[in-house]
Short mmCIF file of C-alpha atoms in Angstrom, two decimals:
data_model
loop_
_atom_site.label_atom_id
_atom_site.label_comp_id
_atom_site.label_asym_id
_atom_site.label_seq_id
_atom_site.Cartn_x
_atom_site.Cartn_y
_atom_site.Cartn_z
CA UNK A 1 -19.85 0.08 -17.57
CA UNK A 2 -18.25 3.23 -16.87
CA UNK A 3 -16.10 4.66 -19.48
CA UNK A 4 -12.98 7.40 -18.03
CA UNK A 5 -10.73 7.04 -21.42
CA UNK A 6 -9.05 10.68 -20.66
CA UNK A 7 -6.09 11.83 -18.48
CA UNK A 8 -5.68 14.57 -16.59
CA UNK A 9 -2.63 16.92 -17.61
CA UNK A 10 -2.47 20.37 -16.96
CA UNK A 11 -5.25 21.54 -15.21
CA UNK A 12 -7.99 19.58 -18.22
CA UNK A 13 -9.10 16.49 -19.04
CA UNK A 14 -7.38 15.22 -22.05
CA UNK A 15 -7.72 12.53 -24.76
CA UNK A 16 -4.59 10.25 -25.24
CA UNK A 17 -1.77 10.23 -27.32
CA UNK A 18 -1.50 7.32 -28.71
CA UNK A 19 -3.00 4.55 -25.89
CA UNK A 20 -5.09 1.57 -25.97
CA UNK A 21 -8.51 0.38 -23.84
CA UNK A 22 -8.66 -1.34 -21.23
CA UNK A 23 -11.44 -3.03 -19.45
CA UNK A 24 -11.42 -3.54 -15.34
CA UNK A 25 -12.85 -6.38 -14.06
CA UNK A 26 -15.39 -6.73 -11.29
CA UNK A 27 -13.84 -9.54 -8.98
CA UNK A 28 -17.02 -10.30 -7.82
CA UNK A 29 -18.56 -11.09 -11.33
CA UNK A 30 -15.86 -11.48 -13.50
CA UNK A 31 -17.56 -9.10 -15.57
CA UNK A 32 -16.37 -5.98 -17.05
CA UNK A 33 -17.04 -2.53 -14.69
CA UNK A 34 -14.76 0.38 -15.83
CA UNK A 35 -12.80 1.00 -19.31
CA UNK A 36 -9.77 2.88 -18.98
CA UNK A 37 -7.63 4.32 -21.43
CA UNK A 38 -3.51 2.52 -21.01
CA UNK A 39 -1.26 5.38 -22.12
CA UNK A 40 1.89 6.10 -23.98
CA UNK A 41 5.37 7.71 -23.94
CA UNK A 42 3.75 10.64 -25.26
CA UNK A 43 1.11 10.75 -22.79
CA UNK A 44 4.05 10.84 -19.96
CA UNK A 45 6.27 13.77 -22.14
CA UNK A 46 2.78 15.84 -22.05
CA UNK A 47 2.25 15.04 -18.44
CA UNK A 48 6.13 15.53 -17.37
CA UNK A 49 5.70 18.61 -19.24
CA UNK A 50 2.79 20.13 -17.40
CA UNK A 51 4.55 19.18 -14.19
CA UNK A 52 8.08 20.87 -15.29
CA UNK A 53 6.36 24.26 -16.20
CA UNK A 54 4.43 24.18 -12.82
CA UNK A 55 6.98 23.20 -10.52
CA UNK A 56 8.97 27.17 -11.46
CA UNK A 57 5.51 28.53 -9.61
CA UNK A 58 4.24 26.19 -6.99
CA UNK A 59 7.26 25.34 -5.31
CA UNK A 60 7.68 28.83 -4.41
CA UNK A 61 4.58 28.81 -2.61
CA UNK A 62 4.61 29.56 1.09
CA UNK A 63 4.13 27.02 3.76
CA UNK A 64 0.76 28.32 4.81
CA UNK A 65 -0.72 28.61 1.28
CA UNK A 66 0.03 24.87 1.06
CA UNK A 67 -1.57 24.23 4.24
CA UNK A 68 -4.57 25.60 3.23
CA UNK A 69 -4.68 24.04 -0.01
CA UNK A 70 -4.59 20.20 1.79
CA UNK A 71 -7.24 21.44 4.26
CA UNK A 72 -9.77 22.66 0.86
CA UNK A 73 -8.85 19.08 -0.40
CA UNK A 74 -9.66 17.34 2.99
CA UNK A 75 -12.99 19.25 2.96
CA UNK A 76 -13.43 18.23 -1.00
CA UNK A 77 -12.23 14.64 -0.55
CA UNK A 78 -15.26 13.92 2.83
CA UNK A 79 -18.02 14.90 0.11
CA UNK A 80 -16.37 12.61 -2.30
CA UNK A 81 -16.19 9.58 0.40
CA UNK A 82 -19.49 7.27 -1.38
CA UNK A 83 -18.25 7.78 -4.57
CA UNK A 84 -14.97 6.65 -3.89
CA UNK A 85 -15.98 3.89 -1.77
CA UNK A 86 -18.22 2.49 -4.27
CA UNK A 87 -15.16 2.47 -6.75
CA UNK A 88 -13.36 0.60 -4.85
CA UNK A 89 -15.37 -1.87 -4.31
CA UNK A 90 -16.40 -2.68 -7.59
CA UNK A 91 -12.92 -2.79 -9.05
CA UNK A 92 -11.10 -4.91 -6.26
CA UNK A 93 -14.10 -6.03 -4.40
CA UNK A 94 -13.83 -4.59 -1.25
CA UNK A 95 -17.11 -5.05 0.87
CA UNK A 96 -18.70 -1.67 0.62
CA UNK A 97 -19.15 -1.62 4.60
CA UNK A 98 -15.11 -1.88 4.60
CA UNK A 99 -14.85 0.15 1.39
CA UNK A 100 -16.76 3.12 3.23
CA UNK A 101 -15.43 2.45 6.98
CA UNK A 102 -11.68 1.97 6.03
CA UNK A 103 -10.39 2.00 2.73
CA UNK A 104 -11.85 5.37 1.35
CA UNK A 105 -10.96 7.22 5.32
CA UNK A 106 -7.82 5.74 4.77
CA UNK A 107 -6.35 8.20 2.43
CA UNK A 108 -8.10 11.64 4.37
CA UNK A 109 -6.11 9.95 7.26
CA UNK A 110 -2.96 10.57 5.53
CA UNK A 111 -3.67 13.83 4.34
CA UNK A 112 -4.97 15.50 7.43
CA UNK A 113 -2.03 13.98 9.09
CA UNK A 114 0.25 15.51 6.30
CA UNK A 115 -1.52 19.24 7.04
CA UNK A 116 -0.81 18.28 10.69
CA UNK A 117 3.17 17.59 10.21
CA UNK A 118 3.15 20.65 7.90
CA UNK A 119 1.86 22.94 10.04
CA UNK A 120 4.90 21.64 12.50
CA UNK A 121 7.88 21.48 9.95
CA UNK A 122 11.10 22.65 10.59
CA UNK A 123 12.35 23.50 6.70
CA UNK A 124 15.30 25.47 7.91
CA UNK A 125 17.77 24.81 10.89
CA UNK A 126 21.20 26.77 12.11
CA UNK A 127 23.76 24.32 12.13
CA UNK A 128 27.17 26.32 13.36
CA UNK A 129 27.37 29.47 10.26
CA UNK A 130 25.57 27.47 7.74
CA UNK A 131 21.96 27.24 7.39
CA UNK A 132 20.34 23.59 6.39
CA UNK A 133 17.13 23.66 4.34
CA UNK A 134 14.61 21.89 2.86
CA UNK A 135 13.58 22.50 -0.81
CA UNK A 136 11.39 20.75 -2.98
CA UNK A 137 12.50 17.70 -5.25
CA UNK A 138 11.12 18.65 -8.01
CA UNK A 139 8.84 16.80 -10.58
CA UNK A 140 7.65 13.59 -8.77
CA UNK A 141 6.36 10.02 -10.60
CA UNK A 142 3.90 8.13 -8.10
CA UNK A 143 3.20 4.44 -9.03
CA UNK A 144 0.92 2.84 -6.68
CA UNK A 145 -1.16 -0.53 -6.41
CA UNK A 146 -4.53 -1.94 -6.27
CA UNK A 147 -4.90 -3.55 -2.57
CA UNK A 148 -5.20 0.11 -0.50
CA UNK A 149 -5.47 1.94 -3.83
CA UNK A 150 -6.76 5.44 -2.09
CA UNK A 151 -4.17 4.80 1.51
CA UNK A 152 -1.59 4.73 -0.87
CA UNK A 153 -2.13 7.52 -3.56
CA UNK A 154 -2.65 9.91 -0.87
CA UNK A 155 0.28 8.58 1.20
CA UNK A 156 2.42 10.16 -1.65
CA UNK A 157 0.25 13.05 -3.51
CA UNK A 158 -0.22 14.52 0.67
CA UNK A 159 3.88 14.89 1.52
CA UNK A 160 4.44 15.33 -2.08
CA UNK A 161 1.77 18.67 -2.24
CA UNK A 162 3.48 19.94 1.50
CA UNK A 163 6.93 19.95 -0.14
CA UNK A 164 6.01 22.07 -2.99
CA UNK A 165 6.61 19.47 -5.47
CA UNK A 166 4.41 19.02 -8.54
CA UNK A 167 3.49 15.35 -10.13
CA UNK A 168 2.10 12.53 -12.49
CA UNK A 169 0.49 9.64 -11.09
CA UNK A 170 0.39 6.61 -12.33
CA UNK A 171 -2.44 4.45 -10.33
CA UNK A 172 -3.11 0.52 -10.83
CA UNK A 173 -4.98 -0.36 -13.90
CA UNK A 174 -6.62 -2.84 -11.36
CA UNK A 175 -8.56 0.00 -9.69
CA UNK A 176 -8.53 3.41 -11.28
CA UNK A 177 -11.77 4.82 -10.87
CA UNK A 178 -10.91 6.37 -7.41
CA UNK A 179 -8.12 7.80 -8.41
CA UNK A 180 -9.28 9.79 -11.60
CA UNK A 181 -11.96 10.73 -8.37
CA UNK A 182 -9.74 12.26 -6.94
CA UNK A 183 -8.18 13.89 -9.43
CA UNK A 184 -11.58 15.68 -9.44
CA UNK A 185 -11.28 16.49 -5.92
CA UNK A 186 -7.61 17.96 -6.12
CA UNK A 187 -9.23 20.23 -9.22
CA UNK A 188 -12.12 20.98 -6.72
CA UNK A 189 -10.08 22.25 -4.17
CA UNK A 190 -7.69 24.33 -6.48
CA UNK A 191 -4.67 22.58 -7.42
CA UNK A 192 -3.17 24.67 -10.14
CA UNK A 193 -2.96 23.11 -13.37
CA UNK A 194 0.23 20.96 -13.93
CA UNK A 195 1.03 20.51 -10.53
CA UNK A 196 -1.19 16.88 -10.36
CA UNK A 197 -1.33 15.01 -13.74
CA UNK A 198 -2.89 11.33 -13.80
CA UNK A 199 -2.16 9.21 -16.24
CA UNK A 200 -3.00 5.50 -16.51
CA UNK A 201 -1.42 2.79 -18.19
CA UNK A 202 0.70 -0.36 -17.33
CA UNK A 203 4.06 -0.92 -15.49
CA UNK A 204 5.94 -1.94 -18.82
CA UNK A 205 4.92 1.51 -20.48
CA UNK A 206 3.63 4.07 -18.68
CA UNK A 207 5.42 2.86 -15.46
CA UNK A 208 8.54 2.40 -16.90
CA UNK A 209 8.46 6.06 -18.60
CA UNK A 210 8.01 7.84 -15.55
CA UNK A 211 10.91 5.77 -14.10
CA UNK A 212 13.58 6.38 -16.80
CA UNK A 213 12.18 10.15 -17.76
CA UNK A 214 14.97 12.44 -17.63
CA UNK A 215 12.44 14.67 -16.29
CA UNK A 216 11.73 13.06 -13.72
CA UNK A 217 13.12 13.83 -10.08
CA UNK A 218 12.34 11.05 -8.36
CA UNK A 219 9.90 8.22 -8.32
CA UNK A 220 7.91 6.90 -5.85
CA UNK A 221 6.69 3.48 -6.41
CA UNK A 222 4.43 1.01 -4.08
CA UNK A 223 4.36 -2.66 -5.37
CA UNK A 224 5.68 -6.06 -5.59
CA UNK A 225 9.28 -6.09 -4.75
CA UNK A 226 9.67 -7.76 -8.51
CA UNK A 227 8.30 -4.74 -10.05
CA UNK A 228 10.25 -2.48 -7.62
CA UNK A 229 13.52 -3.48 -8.52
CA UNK A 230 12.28 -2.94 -12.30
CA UNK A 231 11.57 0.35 -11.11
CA UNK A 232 14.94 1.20 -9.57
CA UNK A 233 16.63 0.02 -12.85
CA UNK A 234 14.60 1.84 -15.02
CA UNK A 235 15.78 5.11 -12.70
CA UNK A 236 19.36 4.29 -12.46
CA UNK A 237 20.35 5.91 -15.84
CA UNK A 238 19.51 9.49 -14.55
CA UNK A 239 20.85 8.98 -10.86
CA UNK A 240 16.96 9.86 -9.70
CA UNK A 241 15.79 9.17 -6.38
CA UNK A 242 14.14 6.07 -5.85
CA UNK A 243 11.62 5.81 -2.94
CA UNK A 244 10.12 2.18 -2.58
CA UNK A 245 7.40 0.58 -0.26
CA UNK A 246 7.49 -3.05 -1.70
CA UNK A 247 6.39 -6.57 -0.51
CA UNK A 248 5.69 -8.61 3.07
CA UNK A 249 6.20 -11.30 4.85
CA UNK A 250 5.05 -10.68 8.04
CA UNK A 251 5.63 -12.83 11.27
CA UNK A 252 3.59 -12.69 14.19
CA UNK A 253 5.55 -13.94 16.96
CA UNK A 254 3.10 -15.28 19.76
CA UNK A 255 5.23 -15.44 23.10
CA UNK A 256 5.10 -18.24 24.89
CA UNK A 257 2.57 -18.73 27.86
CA UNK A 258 -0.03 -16.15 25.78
CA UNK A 259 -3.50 -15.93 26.26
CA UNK A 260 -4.36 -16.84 22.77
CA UNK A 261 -8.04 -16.29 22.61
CA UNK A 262 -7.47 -12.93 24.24
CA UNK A 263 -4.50 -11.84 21.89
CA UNK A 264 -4.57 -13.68 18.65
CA UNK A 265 -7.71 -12.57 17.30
CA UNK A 266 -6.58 -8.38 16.79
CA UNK A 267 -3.61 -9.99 15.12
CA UNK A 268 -5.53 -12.01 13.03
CA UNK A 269 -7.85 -10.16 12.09
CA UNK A 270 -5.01 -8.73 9.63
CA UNK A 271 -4.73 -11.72 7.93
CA UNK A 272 -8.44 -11.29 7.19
CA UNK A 273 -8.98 -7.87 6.45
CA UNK A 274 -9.10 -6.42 3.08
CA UNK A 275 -9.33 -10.46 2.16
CA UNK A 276 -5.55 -10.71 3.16
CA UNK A 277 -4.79 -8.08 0.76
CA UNK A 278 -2.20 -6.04 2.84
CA UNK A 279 1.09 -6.00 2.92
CA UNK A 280 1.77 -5.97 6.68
CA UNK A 281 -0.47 -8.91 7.19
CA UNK A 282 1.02 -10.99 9.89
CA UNK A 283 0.09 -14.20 8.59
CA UNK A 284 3.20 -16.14 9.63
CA UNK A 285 2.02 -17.54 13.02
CA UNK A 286 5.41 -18.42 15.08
CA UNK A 287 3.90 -20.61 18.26
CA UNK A 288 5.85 -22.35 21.27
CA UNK A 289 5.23 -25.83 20.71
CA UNK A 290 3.04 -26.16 23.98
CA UNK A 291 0.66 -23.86 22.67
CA UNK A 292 0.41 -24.52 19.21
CA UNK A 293 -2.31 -27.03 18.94
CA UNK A 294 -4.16 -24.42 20.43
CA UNK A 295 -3.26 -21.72 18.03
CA UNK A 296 -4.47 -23.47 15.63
CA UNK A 297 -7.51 -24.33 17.68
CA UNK A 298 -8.55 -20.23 17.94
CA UNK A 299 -7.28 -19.51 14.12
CA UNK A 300 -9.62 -22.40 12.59
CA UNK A 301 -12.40 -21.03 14.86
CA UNK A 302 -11.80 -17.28 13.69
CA UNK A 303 -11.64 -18.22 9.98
CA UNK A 304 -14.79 -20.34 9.94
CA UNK A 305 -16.75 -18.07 11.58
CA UNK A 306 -15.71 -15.19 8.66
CA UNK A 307 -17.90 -15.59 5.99
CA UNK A 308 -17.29 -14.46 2.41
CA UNK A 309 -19.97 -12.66 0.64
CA UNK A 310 -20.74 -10.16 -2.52
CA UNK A 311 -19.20 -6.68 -2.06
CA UNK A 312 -22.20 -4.29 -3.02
CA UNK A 313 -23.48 -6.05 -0.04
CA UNK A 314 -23.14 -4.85 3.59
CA UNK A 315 -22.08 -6.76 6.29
CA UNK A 316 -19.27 -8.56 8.09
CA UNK A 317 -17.86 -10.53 5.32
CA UNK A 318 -14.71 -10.59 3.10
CA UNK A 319 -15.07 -10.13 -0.36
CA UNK A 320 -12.77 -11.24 -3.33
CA UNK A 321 -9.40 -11.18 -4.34
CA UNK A 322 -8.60 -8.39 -7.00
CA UNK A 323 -8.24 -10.67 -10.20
CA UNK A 324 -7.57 -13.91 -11.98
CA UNK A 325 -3.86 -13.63 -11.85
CA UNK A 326 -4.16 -13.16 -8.08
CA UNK A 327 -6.43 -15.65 -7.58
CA UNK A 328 -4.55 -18.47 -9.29
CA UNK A 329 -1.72 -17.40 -7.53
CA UNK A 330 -3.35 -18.40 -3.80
CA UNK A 331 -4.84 -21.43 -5.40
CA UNK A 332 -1.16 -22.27 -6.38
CA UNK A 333 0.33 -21.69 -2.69
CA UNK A 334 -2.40 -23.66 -0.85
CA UNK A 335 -1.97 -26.80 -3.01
CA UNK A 336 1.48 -26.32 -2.40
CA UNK A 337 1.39 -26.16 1.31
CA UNK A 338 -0.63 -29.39 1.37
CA UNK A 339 2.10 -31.04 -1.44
CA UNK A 340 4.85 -30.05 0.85
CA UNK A 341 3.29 -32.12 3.90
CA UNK A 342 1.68 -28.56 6.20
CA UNK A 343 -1.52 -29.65 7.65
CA UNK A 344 -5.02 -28.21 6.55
CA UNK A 345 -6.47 -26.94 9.89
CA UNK A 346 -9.68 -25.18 7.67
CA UNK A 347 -10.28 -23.85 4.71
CA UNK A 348 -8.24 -25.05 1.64
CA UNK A 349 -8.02 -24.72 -2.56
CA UNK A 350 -11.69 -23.85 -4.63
CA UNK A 351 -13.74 -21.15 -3.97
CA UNK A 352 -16.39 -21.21 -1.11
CA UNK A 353 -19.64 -23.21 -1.07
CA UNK A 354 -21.74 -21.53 -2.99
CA UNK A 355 -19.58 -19.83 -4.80
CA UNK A 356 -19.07 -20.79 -8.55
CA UNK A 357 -17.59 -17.65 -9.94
CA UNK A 358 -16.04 -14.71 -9.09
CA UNK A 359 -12.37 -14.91 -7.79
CA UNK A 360 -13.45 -15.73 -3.99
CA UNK A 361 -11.10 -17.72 -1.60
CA UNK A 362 -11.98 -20.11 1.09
CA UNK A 363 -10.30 -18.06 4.46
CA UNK A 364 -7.33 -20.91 5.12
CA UNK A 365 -5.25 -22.14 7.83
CA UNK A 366 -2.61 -24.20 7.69
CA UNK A 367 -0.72 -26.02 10.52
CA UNK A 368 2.90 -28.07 10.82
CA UNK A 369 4.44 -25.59 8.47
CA UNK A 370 8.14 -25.12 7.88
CA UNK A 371 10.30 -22.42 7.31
CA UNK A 372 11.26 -24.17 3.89
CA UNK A 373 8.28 -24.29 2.63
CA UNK A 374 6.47 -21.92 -0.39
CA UNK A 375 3.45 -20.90 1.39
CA UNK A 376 5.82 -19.43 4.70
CA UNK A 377 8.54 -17.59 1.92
CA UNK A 378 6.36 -15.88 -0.36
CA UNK A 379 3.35 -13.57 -0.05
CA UNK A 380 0.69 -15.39 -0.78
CA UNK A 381 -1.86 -11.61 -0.43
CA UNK A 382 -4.65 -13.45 0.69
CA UNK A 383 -6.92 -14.63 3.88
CA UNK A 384 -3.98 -17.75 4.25
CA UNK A 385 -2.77 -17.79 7.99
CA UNK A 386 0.62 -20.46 8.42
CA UNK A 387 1.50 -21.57 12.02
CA UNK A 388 4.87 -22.46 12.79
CA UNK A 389 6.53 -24.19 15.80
CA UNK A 390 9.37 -23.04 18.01
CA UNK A 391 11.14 -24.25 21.76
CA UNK A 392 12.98 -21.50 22.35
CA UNK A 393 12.73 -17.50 22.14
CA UNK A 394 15.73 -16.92 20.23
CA UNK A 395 14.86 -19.52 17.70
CA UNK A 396 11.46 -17.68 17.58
CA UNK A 397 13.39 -14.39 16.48
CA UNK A 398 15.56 -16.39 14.48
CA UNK A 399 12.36 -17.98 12.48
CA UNK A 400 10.79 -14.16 12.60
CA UNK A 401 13.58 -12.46 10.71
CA UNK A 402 14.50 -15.25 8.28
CA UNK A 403 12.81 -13.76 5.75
CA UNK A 404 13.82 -11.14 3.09
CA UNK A 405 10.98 -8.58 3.89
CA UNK A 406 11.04 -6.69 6.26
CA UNK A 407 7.84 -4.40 6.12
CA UNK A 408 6.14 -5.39 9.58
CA UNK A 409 6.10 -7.50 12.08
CA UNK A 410 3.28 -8.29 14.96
CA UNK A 411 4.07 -9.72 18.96
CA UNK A 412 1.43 -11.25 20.52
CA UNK A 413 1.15 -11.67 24.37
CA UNK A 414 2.19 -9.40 27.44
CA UNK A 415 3.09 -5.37 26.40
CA UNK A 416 5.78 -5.50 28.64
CA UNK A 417 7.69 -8.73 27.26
CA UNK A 418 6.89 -8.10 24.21
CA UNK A 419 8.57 -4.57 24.09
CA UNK A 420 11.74 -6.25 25.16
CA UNK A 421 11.49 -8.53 21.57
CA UNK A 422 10.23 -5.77 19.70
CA UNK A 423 13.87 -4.46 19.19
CA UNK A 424 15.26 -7.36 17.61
CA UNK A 425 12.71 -7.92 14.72
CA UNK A 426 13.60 -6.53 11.56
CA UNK A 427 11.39 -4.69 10.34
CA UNK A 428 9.71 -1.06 9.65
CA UNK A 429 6.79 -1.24 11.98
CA UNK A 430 6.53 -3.60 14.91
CA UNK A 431 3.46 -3.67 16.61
CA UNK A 432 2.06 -5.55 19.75
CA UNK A 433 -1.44 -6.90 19.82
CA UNK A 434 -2.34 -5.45 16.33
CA UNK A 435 -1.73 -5.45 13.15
CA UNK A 436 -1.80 -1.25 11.84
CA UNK A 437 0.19 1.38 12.53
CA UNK A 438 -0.48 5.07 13.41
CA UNK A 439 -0.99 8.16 11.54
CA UNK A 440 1.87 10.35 11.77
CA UNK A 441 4.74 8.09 11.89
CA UNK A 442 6.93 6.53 9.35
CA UNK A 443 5.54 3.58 7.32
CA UNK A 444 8.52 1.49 5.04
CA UNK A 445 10.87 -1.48 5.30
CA UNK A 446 14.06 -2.85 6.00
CA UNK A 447 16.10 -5.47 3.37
CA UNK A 448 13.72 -6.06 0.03
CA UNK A 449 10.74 -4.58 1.73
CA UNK A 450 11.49 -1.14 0.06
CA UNK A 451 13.87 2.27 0.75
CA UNK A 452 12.24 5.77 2.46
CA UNK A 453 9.74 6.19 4.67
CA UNK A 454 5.53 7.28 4.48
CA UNK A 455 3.67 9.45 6.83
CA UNK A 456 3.99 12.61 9.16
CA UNK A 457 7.02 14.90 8.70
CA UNK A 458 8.62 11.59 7.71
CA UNK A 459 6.94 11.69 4.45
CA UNK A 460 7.29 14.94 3.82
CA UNK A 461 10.99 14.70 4.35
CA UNK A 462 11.17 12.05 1.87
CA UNK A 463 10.09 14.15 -0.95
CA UNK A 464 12.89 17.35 -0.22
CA UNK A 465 16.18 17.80 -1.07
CA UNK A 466 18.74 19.33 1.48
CA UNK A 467 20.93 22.47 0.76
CA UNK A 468 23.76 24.03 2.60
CA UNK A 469 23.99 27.64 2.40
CA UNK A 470 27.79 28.77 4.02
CA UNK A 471 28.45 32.26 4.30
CA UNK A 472 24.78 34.15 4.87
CA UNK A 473 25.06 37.60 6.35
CA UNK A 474 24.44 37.39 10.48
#
């Protein structure tokens, strides 16, 4: 078992102040794989600390010394790339194929395309006889989850670095490994001390420090929308900003007359990847009623032919969901999609043959279901695809946007048509005949699917403040 019971605070490794262990669980054996140390109120003041006293310094830096300092970490972080794969892996079960071809390029992806916006920024602009700028916030709290643990540290330490800001992070308890990694990598590549501090713990203590700290400039938090709103209440007594990437729903309208077997599988395949674990999977299906016999036709095929298999093993498979909680949680929605009358096209509750322990879920598909029911309101954040009927197109958006996320949404069918829909879904990203976005532009949600926006010059906007200076000599 691999023991990281230290924190990194100014520059050092550091023993904690007061915290307790905590062991992380291997999904794939229930077993114990990492012990982490859960910190204290006085292992954020030490942190917040470290980050106040840097900030004076590093956010006086010049453009191009930041640039450089995300390109040394880029050229730090590809060296690092096993190592961090295998971390993931092990602590939420990722298949190390996936965990080495996607999950750990996931975050360089967002911080060469951070040194790319940077390089581009506009942080002043003439507007009439004032001058608008962008400045730094100031000390920054990053809380982020266990699904895309590495996508979406870096998706906030990248913008927060270009800005000049300085930082604690706060990663999952779930899967920490890869980010006290990369807290060796940022050293690597010279961070100077105080300007990234790590500490782990749990939302009710750590998390909920860093929210209400008075030292604090803003938090930026990736989660369940339960926990979010948590978050924004913890902030609300000191008027801090409160940037929020929070929970999914997604639809994936299928327009009528659609060559399903052609366009349903890229969307799909969302549903399966990262064993459903994503918060823009597009697992509500919304099919004309002349084609959705054979919806479910090409989904039952798709899911039986994905097989689930041990992580530390290569191949094509899924892997596990993260934990017990999680686990339990699916179970919970598939039994109550077949309670609530949906029918079971494949798949269903228990793990897979073969599979008697580790938290492993049979890839699901479930037909007839309604817009009342559990399994099509809340994320279920696992390989469960629903398909739902329509007659008409407007009842299709209707059905698409009666939800209160609004994080993504996928069309399948013709590019054309489908850019004529594409304006009346609500949601952050909208994409046709996939499931991802693309590096550079902004990733967040409309209604309770989060505030501010991720990625490019986007991101990096989100972590500045604006001045007005009147009054400058010509």
């Amino acid at each position: 078992m691999n023991s990281l019971l230290d924190f990194y605070i100014g520059g050092a490794w550091v023993a904690s102040e007061g915290g307790r262990p905590h062991r992380v669980i291997d999904p794939s054996t229930e077993q114990p794989v990492t012990e982490i140390t859960l910190g204290s109120r006085a292992d954020v003041d030490r942190a917040v600390t470290a980050a106040r006293t840097a900030f004076d310094t590093f956010s006086q830096t010049s453009v191009d010394d930041r640039i450089a300092l995300l390109d040394r970490i880029v050229e730090a972080y590809k060296a690092r790339i096993p190592d961090l794969a295998k971390a993931v892996s092990e602590e939420m079960g990722a298949p190390i194929g996936f965990a080495q071809a996607a999950q750990a390029p996931a975050g360089l992806g967002y911080i060469m395309g951070t040194a790319k916006a940077l390089r581009e920024f506009r942080f002043s602009e003439q507007v009439g006889k004032a001058r608008v700028v962008h400045e730094p916030v100031g000390v920054v709290a990053l809380i982020t989850p266990w699904n895309w643990p590495l996508n979406q540290i870096c998706a906030k330490i990248a913008p927060a670095l270009a800005g000049g800001n300085t930082m604690i992070l706060k990663p999952s308890e779930e899967a920490p490994r890869c980010a006290m990694i990369l807290a060796e990598i940022l050293h690597e590549a010279g961070v100077p001390a105080g300007v990234f501090n790590l500490v782990n713990g749990d939302g009710p203590t750590v998390g909920a420090a860093l929210a209400s700290h008075p030292g604090v400039d803003m938090v930026s938090f990736t989660g369940s929308t339960r926990a979010g709103i948590a978050v924004a209440q913890a902030a609300a007594a000191t008027v801090k900003r409160v940037h929020q990437e929070l929970g999914g729903k997604a639809p994936n309208l299928v327009l009528e007359g659609a060559d399903l077997a052609t366009v349903l599988p890229p969307t799909l395949q969302g549903v399966l990847a990262n064993s459903g674990q994503s918060c823009i999977a597009p697992t509500r299906l919304l099919v004309h009623d002349s084609q959705a016999d054979e919806a479910a036709a090409v989904a039952k095929a798709m899911f039986e032919a994905t097989p689930v298999g041990d992580p530390a093993e290569l191949g094509g498979h899924i892997g596990p969901v993260v934990n017990k909680a999680q686990f339990d949680k699916i179970q919970e929605l598939i039994q109550s999609a077949i309670d609530e009358g949906a029918t079971l096209v494949t798949g269903g509750p228990g793990r897979p043959d073969g599979r008697n322990a580790g938290y492993y879920v049979r890839p699901t598909v479930f037909a007839d279901v309604t817009p009342d029911m559990r399994i099509a309101r809340e994320e279920t954040f696992g390989p469960v695809a629903t398909i739902t009927r329509y007659s008409t197109r407007d009842e299709a958006i209707r059905l698409a946007n009666a939800t209160e996320y609004g994080l993504s949404a996928a069309i399948s069918g013709d590019p054309a048509d489908a850019a004529t829909v594409a304006p009346r879904l609500r949601a952050g990203l909208v994409t046709i005949n996939g499931w991802s976005g693309t590096i550079g532009t902004p990733f967040g949600g409309y209604k309770q699917s989060g505030n501010g926006r991720e990625g490019g010059k986007y991101g990096i906007a989100d972590f500045m403040e604006l001045k007005t200076i009147v009054g400058e000599p010509a």
